[in-house]
PDB file of C-alpha atoms in Angstrom:
ATOM      1  CA  UNK A 104       7.166  61.147   3.379  1.00 61.00           C
ATOM      2  CA  UNK A 105       5.988  57.585   2.652  1.00 68.00           C
ATOM      3  CA  UNK A 106       5.509  55.149   5.564  1.00 67.00           C
ATOM      4  CA  UNK A 107       7.065  51.741   4.997  1.00 65.00           C
ATOM      5  CA  UNK A 108       5.621  48.677   6.611  1.00 61.00           C
ATOM      6  CA  UNK A 109       7.906  47.097   9.151  1.00 68.00           C
ATOM      7  CA  UNK A 110       6.677  43.564   8.455  1.00 65.00           C
ATOM      8  CA  UNK A 111       5.425  42.054   5.218  1.00 67.00           C
ATOM      9  CA  UNK A 112       1.693  41.398   4.983  1.00 69.00           C
ATOM     10  CA  UNK A 113       0.487  38.189   6.581  1.00 71.00           C
ATOM     11  CA  UNK A 114       0.525  35.152   4.295  1.00 72.00           C
ATOM     12  CA  UNK A 115      -1.032  31.867   5.209  1.00 72.00           C
ATOM     13  CA  UNK A 116       0.733  28.579   4.733  1.00 70.00           C
ATOM     14  CA  UNK A 117       0.047  26.879   1.433  1.00 69.00           C
ATOM     15  CA  UNK A 118      -2.620  24.237   1.648  1.00 64.00           C
ATOM     16  CA  UNK A 119      -1.575  20.732   0.685  1.00 63.00           C
ATOM     17  CA  UNK A 120      -3.033  19.318  -2.512  1.00 63.00           C
ATOM     18  CA  UNK A 121      -6.187  17.297  -2.183  1.00 66.00           C
ATOM     19  CA  UNK A 122      -4.538  14.129  -3.496  1.00 67.00           C
ATOM     20  CA  UNK A 123      -5.413  10.814  -1.959  1.00 77.00           C
ATOM     21  CA  UNK A 124      -2.047   9.105  -2.417  1.00 87.00           C
ATOM     22  CA  UNK A 125      -2.037   7.257   0.890  1.00 94.00           C
ATOM     23  CA  UNK A 126      -3.748   4.149  -0.475  1.00 95.00           C
ATOM     24  CA  UNK A 127      -1.204   3.584  -3.256  1.00 95.00           C
ATOM     25  CA  UNK A 128       1.670   4.040  -0.846  1.00 95.00           C
ATOM     26  CA  UNK A 129       0.064   1.648   1.628  1.00 96.00           C
ATOM     27  CA  UNK A 130      -0.359  -0.934  -1.147  1.00 97.00           C
ATOM     28  CA  UNK A 131       3.336  -0.858  -1.959  1.00 97.00           C
ATOM     29  CA  UNK A 132       4.401  -0.970   1.697  1.00 97.00           C
ATOM     30  CA  UNK A 133       2.057  -3.883   2.433  1.00 97.00           C
ATOM     31  CA  UNK A 134       3.248  -5.781  -0.651  1.00 97.00           C
ATOM     32  CA  UNK A 135       6.884  -5.386   0.342  1.00 97.00           C
ATOM     33  CA  UNK A 136       6.019  -6.410   3.901  1.00 97.00           C
ATOM     34  CA  UNK A 137       4.278  -9.496   2.572  1.00 96.00           C
ATOM     35  CA  UNK A 138       7.353 -10.323   0.522  1.00 95.00           C
ATOM     36  CA  UNK A 139       9.526  -9.977   3.606  1.00 95.00           C
ATOM     37  CA  UNK A 140       7.161 -12.158   5.647  1.00 95.00           C
ATOM     38  CA  UNK A 141       7.505 -15.025   3.183  1.00 93.00           C
ATOM     39  CA  UNK A 142      11.201 -15.301   4.051  1.00 92.00           C
ATOM     40  CA  UNK A 143      10.567 -15.692   7.782  1.00 92.00           C
ATOM     41  CA  UNK A 144       9.850 -19.143   9.186  1.00 87.00           C
ATOM     42  CA  UNK A 145       6.107 -19.323   9.762  1.00 86.00           C
ATOM     43  CA  UNK A 146       5.652 -15.826   8.390  1.00 90.00           C
ATOM     44  CA  UNK A 147       3.768 -17.112   5.382  1.00 86.00           C
ATOM     45  CA  UNK A 148       0.705 -17.363   7.610  1.00 90.00           C
ATOM     46  CA  UNK A 149       0.803 -13.587   8.008  1.00 94.00           C
ATOM     47  CA  UNK A 150       1.957 -12.996   4.438  1.00 95.00           C
ATOM     48  CA  UNK A 151      -1.401 -14.112   3.030  1.00 95.00           C
ATOM     49  CA  UNK A 152      -3.654 -11.542   4.771  1.00 96.00           C
ATOM     50  CA  UNK A 153      -1.057  -8.801   4.287  1.00 97.00           C
ATOM     51  CA  UNK A 154      -0.839  -9.693   0.586  1.00 96.00           C
ATOM     52  CA  UNK A 155      -4.628  -9.629   0.266  1.00 97.00           C
ATOM     53  CA  UNK A 156      -4.676  -6.192   1.896  1.00 97.00           C
ATOM     54  CA  UNK A 157      -1.966  -5.020  -0.533  1.00 97.00           C
ATOM     55  CA  UNK A 158      -4.033  -6.265  -3.472  1.00 97.00           C
ATOM     56  CA  UNK A 159      -7.170  -4.493  -2.262  1.00 97.00           C
ATOM     57  CA  UNK A 160      -5.354  -1.246  -1.496  1.00 97.00           C
ATOM     58  CA  UNK A 161      -3.617  -1.432  -4.873  1.00 97.00           C
ATOM     59  CA  UNK A 162      -6.909  -1.845  -6.718  1.00 97.00           C
ATOM     60  CA  UNK A 163      -8.403   1.132  -4.878  1.00 96.00           C
ATOM     61  CA  UNK A 164      -5.283   3.201  -5.550  1.00 96.00           C
ATOM     62  CA  UNK A 165      -5.296   2.403  -9.276  1.00 96.00           C
ATOM     63  CA  UNK A 166      -8.970   3.336  -9.476  1.00 96.00           C
ATOM     64  CA  UNK A 167      -8.319   6.643  -7.720  1.00 94.00           C
ATOM     65  CA  UNK A 168      -5.402   7.381 -10.037  1.00 93.00           C
ATOM     66  CA  UNK A 169      -7.547   6.736 -13.109  1.00 94.00           C
ATOM     67  CA  UNK A 170     -10.167   9.174 -11.805  1.00 92.00           C
ATOM     68  CA  UNK A 171      -7.472  11.771 -11.177  1.00 89.00           C
ATOM     69  CA  UNK A 172      -7.847  11.782  -7.405  1.00 90.00           C
ATOM     70  CA  UNK A 173      -4.335  10.445  -6.804  1.00 90.00           C
ATOM     71  CA  UNK A 174      -1.020  10.984  -8.482  1.00 90.00           C
ATOM     72  CA  UNK A 175       0.774   7.719  -7.674  1.00 92.00           C
ATOM     73  CA  UNK A 176      -0.928   5.281  -9.988  1.00 93.00           C
ATOM     74  CA  UNK A 177       2.274   3.389 -10.751  1.00 95.00           C
ATOM     75  CA  UNK A 178       2.992   2.848  -7.080  1.00 95.00           C
ATOM     76  CA  UNK A 179      -0.527   1.501  -6.564  1.00 96.00           C
ATOM     77  CA  UNK A 180      -0.169  -0.742  -9.627  1.00 97.00           C
ATOM     78  CA  UNK A 181       3.115  -2.169  -8.362  1.00 97.00           C
ATOM     79  CA  UNK A 182       1.483  -2.827  -4.979  1.00 97.00           C
ATOM     80  CA  UNK A 183      -1.444  -4.540  -6.706  1.00 97.00           C
ATOM     81  CA  UNK A 184       0.722  -6.764  -8.897  1.00 97.00           C
ATOM     82  CA  UNK A 185       3.281  -7.598  -6.223  1.00 97.00           C
ATOM     83  CA  UNK A 186       0.596  -8.261  -3.608  1.00 96.00           C
ATOM     84  CA  UNK A 187      -1.261 -10.674  -5.853  1.00 96.00           C
ATOM     85  CA  UNK A 188       1.973 -12.274  -7.087  1.00 96.00           C
ATOM     86  CA  UNK A 189       2.898 -13.064  -3.490  1.00 95.00           C
ATOM     87  CA  UNK A 190      -0.551 -14.049  -2.222  1.00 95.00           C
ATOM     88  CA  UNK A 191      -1.401 -16.668  -4.864  1.00 95.00           C
ATOM     89  CA  UNK A 192       1.753 -18.841  -4.557  1.00 94.00           C
ATOM     90  CA  UNK A 193       1.819 -18.491  -0.789  1.00 94.00           C
ATOM     91  CA  UNK A 194      -1.801 -19.631  -0.570  1.00 94.00           C
ATOM     92  CA  UNK A 195      -1.050 -22.568  -2.877  1.00 94.00           C
ATOM     93  CA  UNK A 196       1.925 -23.515  -0.703  1.00 91.00           C
ATOM     94  CA  UNK A 197      -0.217 -23.366   2.437  1.00 90.00           C
ATOM     95  CA  UNK A 198      -2.890 -25.560   0.825  1.00 92.00           C
ATOM     96  CA  UNK A 199      -0.212 -28.044  -0.292  1.00 92.00           C
ATOM     97  CA  UNK A 200       1.239 -28.076   3.212  1.00 90.00           C
ATOM     98  CA  UNK A 201      -2.160 -28.628   4.852  1.00 89.00           C
ATOM     99  CA  UNK A 202      -3.126 -31.451   2.498  1.00 91.00           C
ATOM    100  CA  UNK A 203       0.289 -33.058   2.932  1.00 90.00           C
ATOM    101  CA  UNK A 204       0.075 -32.944   6.678  1.00 84.00           C
ATOM    102  CA  UNK A 205      -3.516 -34.184   6.621  1.00 83.00           C
ATOM    103  CA  UNK A 206      -2.475 -37.134   4.472  1.00 80.00           C
ATOM    104  CA  UNK A 207       0.437 -37.965   6.763  1.00 75.00           C
ATOM    105  CA  UNK A 208      -1.725 -38.102   9.895  1.00 75.00           C
ATOM    106  CA  UNK A 209      -4.862 -39.654   8.418  1.00 65.00           C
TER     107      UNK A 209
END
């Protein structure tokens, strides 16, 4: 007579892949946050550093995707492009505002 095992043999949980996708996701989230901050009164002051962070994270994410370390290269690229597309005009607007106010009070 053959003995049957009551429980199946122990199996460990599958290990997650060693992808480093967090940076690309953070780039997109920061870029969208920067876009949302530009619509809030006075939020453009925060939109500039958040947009710069989105640009940096996007560049790192694209580089990791090209090396094969991450699988969300498009998400990182969108974060890079959107972050820089928001940061440059917002910075120009802030410079225009500062020079206009300086000229009005000088």
